[in-house]
PDB file of C-alpha atoms in Angstrom:
ATOM      1  CA  UNK C   1       0.000   0.000   0.000  1.00  0.00           C
ATOM      2  CA  UNK C   2       1.182   3.484  -0.836  1.00  0.00           C
ATOM      3  CA  UNK C   3      -0.349   6.915  -0.668  1.00  0.00           C
ATOM      4  CA  UNK C   4       0.157  10.397  -1.996  1.00  0.00           C
ATOM      5  CA  UNK C   5      -1.430  13.699  -1.102  1.00  0.00           C
ATOM      6  CA  UNK C   6      -3.484  14.944  -4.040  1.00  0.00           C
ATOM      7  CA  UNK C   7      -4.909  18.064  -2.383  1.00  0.00           C
ATOM      8  CA  UNK C   8      -2.553  19.565   0.209  1.00  0.00           C
ATOM      9  CA  UNK C   9      -3.720  21.577   3.214  1.00  0.00           C
ATOM     10  CA  UNK C  10      -5.019  25.065   2.450  1.00  0.00           C
ATOM     11  CA  UNK C  11      -2.221  26.590   4.552  1.00  0.00           C
ATOM     12  CA  UNK C  12       0.774  25.567   6.625  1.00  0.00           C
ATOM     13  CA  UNK C  13       0.308  24.678  10.305  1.00  0.00           C
ATOM     14  CA  UNK C  14       2.177  27.867  11.328  1.00  0.00           C
ATOM     15  CA  UNK C  15       3.146  30.995   9.433  1.00  0.00           C
ATOM     16  CA  UNK C  16       6.655  32.336   9.935  1.00  0.00           C
ATOM     17  CA  UNK C  17       5.230  35.362  11.767  1.00  0.00           C
ATOM     18  CA  UNK C  18       3.659  33.004  14.341  1.00  0.00           C
ATOM     19  CA  UNK C  19       7.088  31.708  15.395  1.00  0.00           C
ATOM     20  CA  UNK C  20       9.193  34.884  15.300  1.00  0.00           C
ATOM     21  CA  UNK C  21       8.891  35.401  19.053  1.00  0.00           C
ATOM     22  CA  UNK C  22       9.590  31.717  19.739  1.00  0.00           C
ATOM     23  CA  UNK C  23      12.798  32.021  17.692  1.00  0.00           C
ATOM     24  CA  UNK C  24      13.882  35.225  19.416  1.00  0.00           C
ATOM     25  CA  UNK C  25      13.352  37.328  16.299  1.00  0.00           C
ATOM     26  CA  UNK C  26      12.102  40.886  16.360  1.00  0.00           C
ATOM     27  CA  UNK C  27       8.846  41.802  14.621  1.00  0.00           C
ATOM     28  CA  UNK C  28      10.781  43.584  11.862  1.00  0.00           C
ATOM     29  CA  UNK C  29      13.043  40.639  11.021  1.00  0.00           C
ATOM     30  CA  UNK C  30      10.799  39.459   8.212  1.00  0.00           C
ATOM     31  CA  UNK C  31      13.782  38.868   5.917  1.00  0.00           C
ATOM     32  CA  UNK C  32      14.192  35.472   7.647  1.00  0.00           C
ATOM     33  CA  UNK C  33      10.564  34.451   7.046  1.00  0.00           C
ATOM     34  CA  UNK C  34      11.316  32.329   3.944  1.00  0.00           C
ATOM     35  CA  UNK C  35      13.871  30.274   5.904  1.00  0.00           C
ATOM     36  CA  UNK C  36      11.508  29.906   8.861  1.00  0.00           C
ATOM     37  CA  UNK C  37       8.660  28.897   6.515  1.00  0.00           C
ATOM     38  CA  UNK C  38      10.837  26.149   5.029  1.00  0.00           C
ATOM     39  CA  UNK C  39      11.709  24.896   8.523  1.00  0.00           C
ATOM     40  CA  UNK C  40       8.016  24.876   9.466  1.00  0.00           C
ATOM     41  CA  UNK C  41       7.099  22.781   6.419  1.00  0.00           C
ATOM     42  CA  UNK C  42      10.003  20.394   7.056  1.00  0.00           C
ATOM     43  CA  UNK C  43       9.163  20.036  10.766  1.00  0.00           C
ATOM     44  CA  UNK C  44       5.488  19.356  10.031  1.00  0.00           C
ATOM     45  CA  UNK C  45       6.412  16.768   7.406  1.00  0.00           C
ATOM     46  CA  UNK C  46       8.875  15.057   9.763  1.00  0.00           C
ATOM     47  CA  UNK C  47       6.331  15.059  12.617  1.00  0.00           C
ATOM     48  CA  UNK C  48       3.663  13.609  10.312  1.00  0.00           C
ATOM     49  CA  UNK C  49       6.041  10.883   9.166  1.00  0.00           C
ATOM     50  CA  UNK C  50       6.999  10.072  12.755  1.00  0.00           C
ATOM     51  CA  UNK C  51       3.395   9.905  14.009  1.00  0.00           C
ATOM     52  CA  UNK C  52       2.017   8.365  10.799  1.00  0.00           C
ATOM     53  CA  UNK C  53      -0.760  10.969  10.864  1.00  0.00           C
ATOM     54  CA  UNK C  54      -1.719  13.961   8.769  1.00  0.00           C
ATOM     55  CA  UNK C  55      -2.389  17.031  10.865  1.00  0.00           C
ATOM     56  CA  UNK C  56      -4.307  19.392   8.575  1.00  0.00           C
ATOM     57  CA  UNK C  57      -7.194  18.455   6.282  1.00  0.00           C
ATOM     58  CA  UNK C  58      -5.988  17.109   2.939  1.00  0.00           C
ATOM     59  CA  UNK C  59      -7.096  14.679   0.264  1.00  0.00           C
ATOM     60  CA  UNK C  60      -5.152  11.435  -0.082  1.00  0.00           C
ATOM     61  CA  UNK C  61      -5.012   8.793  -2.810  1.00  0.00           C
ATOM     62  CA  UNK C  62      -4.052   5.352  -1.463  1.00  0.00           C
ATOM     63  CA  UNK C  63      -3.226   2.463  -3.780  1.00  0.00           C
ATOM     64  CA  UNK C  64      -3.305  -1.251  -2.974  1.00  0.00           C
ATOM     65  CA  UNK C  65      -2.348  -4.462  -4.750  1.00  0.00           C
ATOM     66  CA  UNK C  66      -5.840  -5.870  -4.164  1.00  0.00           C
ATOM     67  CA  UNK C  67      -8.490  -5.934  -1.452  1.00  0.00           C
ATOM     68  CA  UNK C  68      -6.796  -8.580   0.665  1.00  0.00           C
ATOM     69  CA  UNK C  69      -8.862 -10.775   2.945  1.00  0.00           C
ATOM     70  CA  UNK C  70     -11.644  -8.392   3.776  1.00  0.00           C
ATOM     71  CA  UNK C  71     -10.256  -5.475   5.762  1.00  0.00           C
ATOM     72  CA  UNK C  72      -8.645  -2.758   3.654  1.00  0.00           C
ATOM     73  CA  UNK C  73      -6.543  -0.702   6.089  1.00  0.00           C
ATOM     74  CA  UNK C  74      -5.948   2.895   5.074  1.00  0.00           C
ATOM     75  CA  UNK C  75      -2.300   3.941   5.337  1.00  0.00           C
ATOM     76  CA  UNK C  76      -2.576   7.265   7.150  1.00  0.00           C
ATOM     77  CA  UNK C  77      -5.182   9.104   9.174  1.00  0.00           C
ATOM     78  CA  UNK C  78      -7.053  10.383  10.965  1.00  0.00           C
ATOM     79  CA  UNK C  79      -9.608   9.739   8.241  1.00  0.00           C
ATOM     80  CA  UNK C  80     -12.469  12.209   8.074  1.00  0.00           C
ATOM     81  CA  UNK C  81     -14.344  10.667   5.143  1.00  0.00           C
ATOM     82  CA  UNK C  82     -13.953   8.326   2.181  1.00  0.00           C
ATOM     83  CA  UNK C  83     -14.578   9.971  -1.169  1.00  0.00           C
ATOM     84  CA  UNK C  84     -14.192   7.121  -3.644  1.00  0.00           C
ATOM     85  CA  UNK C  85     -13.157   3.457  -3.875  1.00  0.00           C
ATOM     86  CA  UNK C  86     -12.124   2.135  -7.291  1.00  0.00           C
ATOM     87  CA  UNK C  87     -10.725  -1.090  -8.641  1.00  0.00           C
ATOM     88  CA  UNK C  88      -9.494  -2.426 -11.943  1.00  0.00           C
ATOM     89  CA  UNK C  89     -11.078  -5.735 -12.985  1.00  0.00           C
ATOM     90  CA  UNK C  90      -9.085  -8.193 -15.063  1.00  0.00           C
ATOM     91  CA  UNK C  91      -8.654  -6.631 -18.508  1.00  0.00           C
ATOM     92  CA  UNK C  92     -10.997  -3.748 -17.747  1.00  0.00           C
ATOM     93  CA  UNK C  93     -11.107  -0.047 -17.004  1.00  0.00           C
ATOM     94  CA  UNK C  94     -11.355   1.459 -13.537  1.00  0.00           C
ATOM     95  CA  UNK C  95     -14.694   0.788 -11.818  1.00  0.00           C
ATOM     96  CA  UNK C  96     -16.040   2.824  -8.903  1.00  0.00           C
ATOM     97  CA  UNK C  97     -17.622   0.869  -6.052  1.00  0.00           C
ATOM     98  CA  UNK C  98     -20.886   2.438  -4.829  1.00  0.00           C
ATOM     99  CA  UNK C  99     -20.660   3.577  -1.206  1.00  0.00           C
ATOM    100  CA  UNK C 100     -23.454   1.114  -0.385  1.00  0.00           C
ATOM    101  CA  UNK C 101     -21.067  -1.751  -1.273  1.00  0.00           C
ATOM    102  CA  UNK C 102     -18.492  -0.994   1.426  1.00  0.00           C
ATOM    103  CA  UNK C 103     -18.420   0.288   4.990  1.00  0.00           C
ATOM    104  CA  UNK C 104     -15.901   2.761   6.334  1.00  0.00           C
ATOM    105  CA  UNK C 105     -14.789   2.221   9.937  1.00  0.00           C
ATOM    106  CA  UNK C 106     -13.132   5.433  11.049  1.00  0.00           C
ATOM    107  CA  UNK C 107     -13.293   5.293  14.855  1.00  0.00           C
ATOM    108  CA  UNK C 108     -10.201   3.079  14.880  1.00  0.00           C
ATOM    109  CA  UNK C 109      -7.462   5.156  13.321  1.00  0.00           C
ATOM    110  CA  UNK C 110      -6.232   5.461  10.719  1.00  0.00           C
ATOM    111  CA  UNK C 111      -9.400   3.672   9.552  1.00  0.00           C
ATOM    112  CA  UNK C 112     -10.320   0.761   7.338  1.00  0.00           C
ATOM    113  CA  UNK C 113     -12.894  -0.387   4.812  1.00  0.00           C
ATOM    114  CA  UNK C 114     -14.830  -3.638   4.616  1.00  0.00           C
ATOM    115  CA  UNK C 115     -17.602  -4.967   2.421  1.00  0.00           C
ATOM    116  CA  UNK C 116     -21.036  -4.905   4.081  1.00  0.00           C
ATOM    117  CA  UNK C 117     -21.940  -7.821   6.342  1.00  0.00           C
ATOM    118  CA  UNK C 118     -22.149 -10.961   4.218  1.00  0.00           C
ATOM    119  CA  UNK C 119     -20.674  -9.186   1.174  1.00  0.00           C
ATOM    120  CA  UNK C 120     -17.353  -9.575  -0.595  1.00  0.00           C
ATOM    121  CA  UNK C 121     -15.032  -7.313  -2.474  1.00  0.00           C
ATOM    122  CA  UNK C 122     -15.097  -7.547  -6.274  1.00  0.00           C
ATOM    123  CA  UNK C 123     -12.400  -9.529  -8.077  1.00  0.00           C
ATOM    124  CA  UNK C 124      -9.532  -7.354  -9.243  1.00  0.00           C
ATOM    125  CA  UNK C 125      -6.925  -7.716 -11.932  1.00  0.00           C
ATOM    126  CA  UNK C 126      -3.863  -9.623 -10.799  1.00  0.00           C
ATOM    127  CA  UNK C 127      -1.548  -6.616 -10.948  1.00  0.00           C
ATOM    128  CA  UNK C 128      -0.040  -4.042  -8.613  1.00  0.00           C
ATOM    129  CA  UNK C 129      -2.017  -0.963  -7.636  1.00  0.00           C
ATOM    130  CA  UNK C 130      -5.352  -2.347  -8.852  1.00  0.00           C
ATOM    131  CA  UNK C 131      -7.316  -0.718  -6.002  1.00  0.00           C
ATOM    132  CA  UNK C 132      -7.495   3.025  -5.303  1.00  0.00           C
ATOM    133  CA  UNK C 133      -9.104   4.796  -2.354  1.00  0.00           C
ATOM    134  CA  UNK C 134      -9.510   8.567  -2.305  1.00  0.00           C
ATOM    135  CA  UNK C 135     -10.196  10.008   1.123  1.00  0.00           C
ATOM    136  CA  UNK C 136      -9.952  13.103   3.293  1.00  0.00           C
ATOM    137  CA  UNK C 137      -7.611  12.946   6.291  1.00  0.00           C
ATOM    138  CA  UNK C 138      -6.372  15.266   9.018  1.00  0.00           C
ATOM    139  CA  UNK C 139      -7.474  16.595  12.395  1.00  0.00           C
ATOM    140  CA  UNK C 140      -9.038  19.724  10.912  1.00  0.00           C
ATOM    141  CA  UNK C 141      -8.570  22.727   8.668  1.00  0.00           C
ATOM    142  CA  UNK C 142      -6.194  24.685  10.905  1.00  0.00           C
ATOM    143  CA  UNK C 143      -3.925  24.237  13.905  1.00  0.00           C
ATOM    144  CA  UNK C 144      -6.738  24.769  16.416  1.00  0.00           C
ATOM    145  CA  UNK C 145      -7.778  21.170  15.664  1.00  0.00           C
ATOM    146  CA  UNK C 146      -4.271  19.806  16.322  1.00  0.00           C
ATOM    147  CA  UNK C 147      -3.219  18.599  19.789  1.00  0.00           C
ATOM    148  CA  UNK C 148      -1.011  21.063  21.684  1.00  0.00           C
ATOM    149  CA  UNK C 149       1.749  18.428  22.123  1.00  0.00           C
ATOM    150  CA  UNK C 150       2.093  18.156  18.357  1.00  0.00           C
ATOM    151  CA  UNK C 151       2.184  21.933  17.933  1.00  0.00           C
ATOM    152  CA  UNK C 152       4.850  22.276  20.612  1.00  0.00           C
ATOM    153  CA  UNK C 153       6.908  19.499  19.001  1.00  0.00           C
ATOM    154  CA  UNK C 154       6.835  21.361  15.692  1.00  0.00           C
ATOM    155  CA  UNK C 155       7.907  24.577  17.447  1.00  0.00           C
ATOM    156  CA  UNK C 156      10.839  22.719  19.041  1.00  0.00           C
ATOM    157  CA  UNK C 157      11.880  21.187  15.719  1.00  0.00           C
ATOM    158  CA  UNK C 158      11.714  24.570  13.955  1.00  0.00           C
ATOM    159  CA  UNK C 159      13.734  26.260  16.716  1.00  0.00           C
ATOM    160  CA  UNK C 160      16.327  23.469  16.657  1.00  0.00           C
ATOM    161  CA  UNK C 161      16.687  23.720  12.874  1.00  0.00           C
ATOM    162  CA  UNK C 162      16.832  27.525  13.001  1.00  0.00           C
ATOM    163  CA  UNK C 163      19.420  27.765  15.790  1.00  0.00           C
ATOM    164  CA  UNK C 164      21.587  24.921  14.475  1.00  0.00           C
ATOM    165  CA  UNK C 165      21.164  25.528  10.756  1.00  0.00           C
ATOM    166  CA  UNK C 166      24.024  23.964   8.901  1.00  0.00           C
ATOM    167  CA  UNK C 167      25.511  22.303  11.994  1.00  0.00           C
ATOM    168  CA  UNK C 168      23.765  18.920  11.834  1.00  0.00           C
ATOM    169  CA  UNK C 169      26.064  17.437   9.194  1.00  0.00           C
ATOM    170  CA  UNK C 170      29.131  18.311  11.302  1.00  0.00           C
ATOM    171  CA  UNK C 171      27.959  16.215  14.246  1.00  0.00           C
ATOM    172  CA  UNK C 172      29.376  12.684  14.484  1.00  0.00           C
ATOM    173  CA  UNK C 173      25.896  11.203  15.149  1.00  0.00           C
ATOM    174  CA  UNK C 174      23.201  13.505  13.759  1.00  0.00           C
ATOM    175  CA  UNK C 175      19.770  13.245  15.385  1.00  0.00           C
ATOM    176  CA  UNK C 176      16.792  12.121  13.388  1.00  0.00           C
ATOM    177  CA  UNK C 177      14.384  14.243  15.431  1.00  0.00           C
ATOM    178  CA  UNK C 178      14.725  16.677  18.325  1.00  0.00           C
ATOM    179  CA  UNK C 179      14.566  14.588  21.550  1.00  0.00           C
ATOM    180  CA  UNK C 180      12.021  16.871  23.210  1.00  0.00           C
ATOM    181  CA  UNK C 181       9.862  16.790  20.100  1.00  0.00           C
ATOM    182  CA  UNK C 182      10.103  13.012  19.987  1.00  0.00           C
ATOM    183  CA  UNK C 183       8.862  12.780  23.584  1.00  0.00           C
ATOM    184  CA  UNK C 184       5.916  15.038  22.785  1.00  0.00           C
ATOM    185  CA  UNK C 185       5.028  13.126  19.613  1.00  0.00           C
ATOM    186  CA  UNK C 186       5.475   9.604  21.004  1.00  0.00           C
ATOM    187  CA  UNK C 187       1.993   9.353  22.501  1.00  0.00           C
ATOM    188  CA  UNK C 188       0.453  10.364  19.154  1.00  0.00           C
ATOM    189  CA  UNK C 189       2.354   7.813  17.071  1.00  0.00           C
ATOM    190  CA  UNK C 190       0.487   5.022  15.282  1.00  0.00           C
ATOM    191  CA  UNK C 191       2.163   1.638  15.770  1.00  0.00           C
ATOM    192  CA  UNK C 192       0.587  -0.488  13.060  1.00  0.00           C
TER     193      UNK C 192
END
């Protein structure tokens, strides 16, 4: 299973201006905003990868090599809604499955799909990526929907990158993630 974001969030989790004070920058030091914005995007992406969750609302396309044995586990959440489920039959074009022919279970994150009770998935072509699921994931449209631990972890990662910019490659054992940020994110990590 693989996924890609097809509609990214409407905005970044923080704007550079939001973190100027946290970084010890004066209000007028806007010349550093492009660097800070890049660090924000990188920190959010790293935190999402670590937790295996998407923080802001975005549309995802997941691909699978078939339906498996009933439960089709979505690769990343939290899932807000399922937009479309498609499959490629043997020798045929993509077919959309009506939403009455599957059930979305989203309380358990990241979420999964199953055929209705007593039903089965259709037969797919025997080829990779023959099933596609389009869905909306994320905690919400802006950072107010994101847990404060996650927000603080991103602030720590941005500050670490900003203060130590360029120094990481000189260290004998570079860190993968800021240790304080890792502690804050650990309880939000999916272990599937």
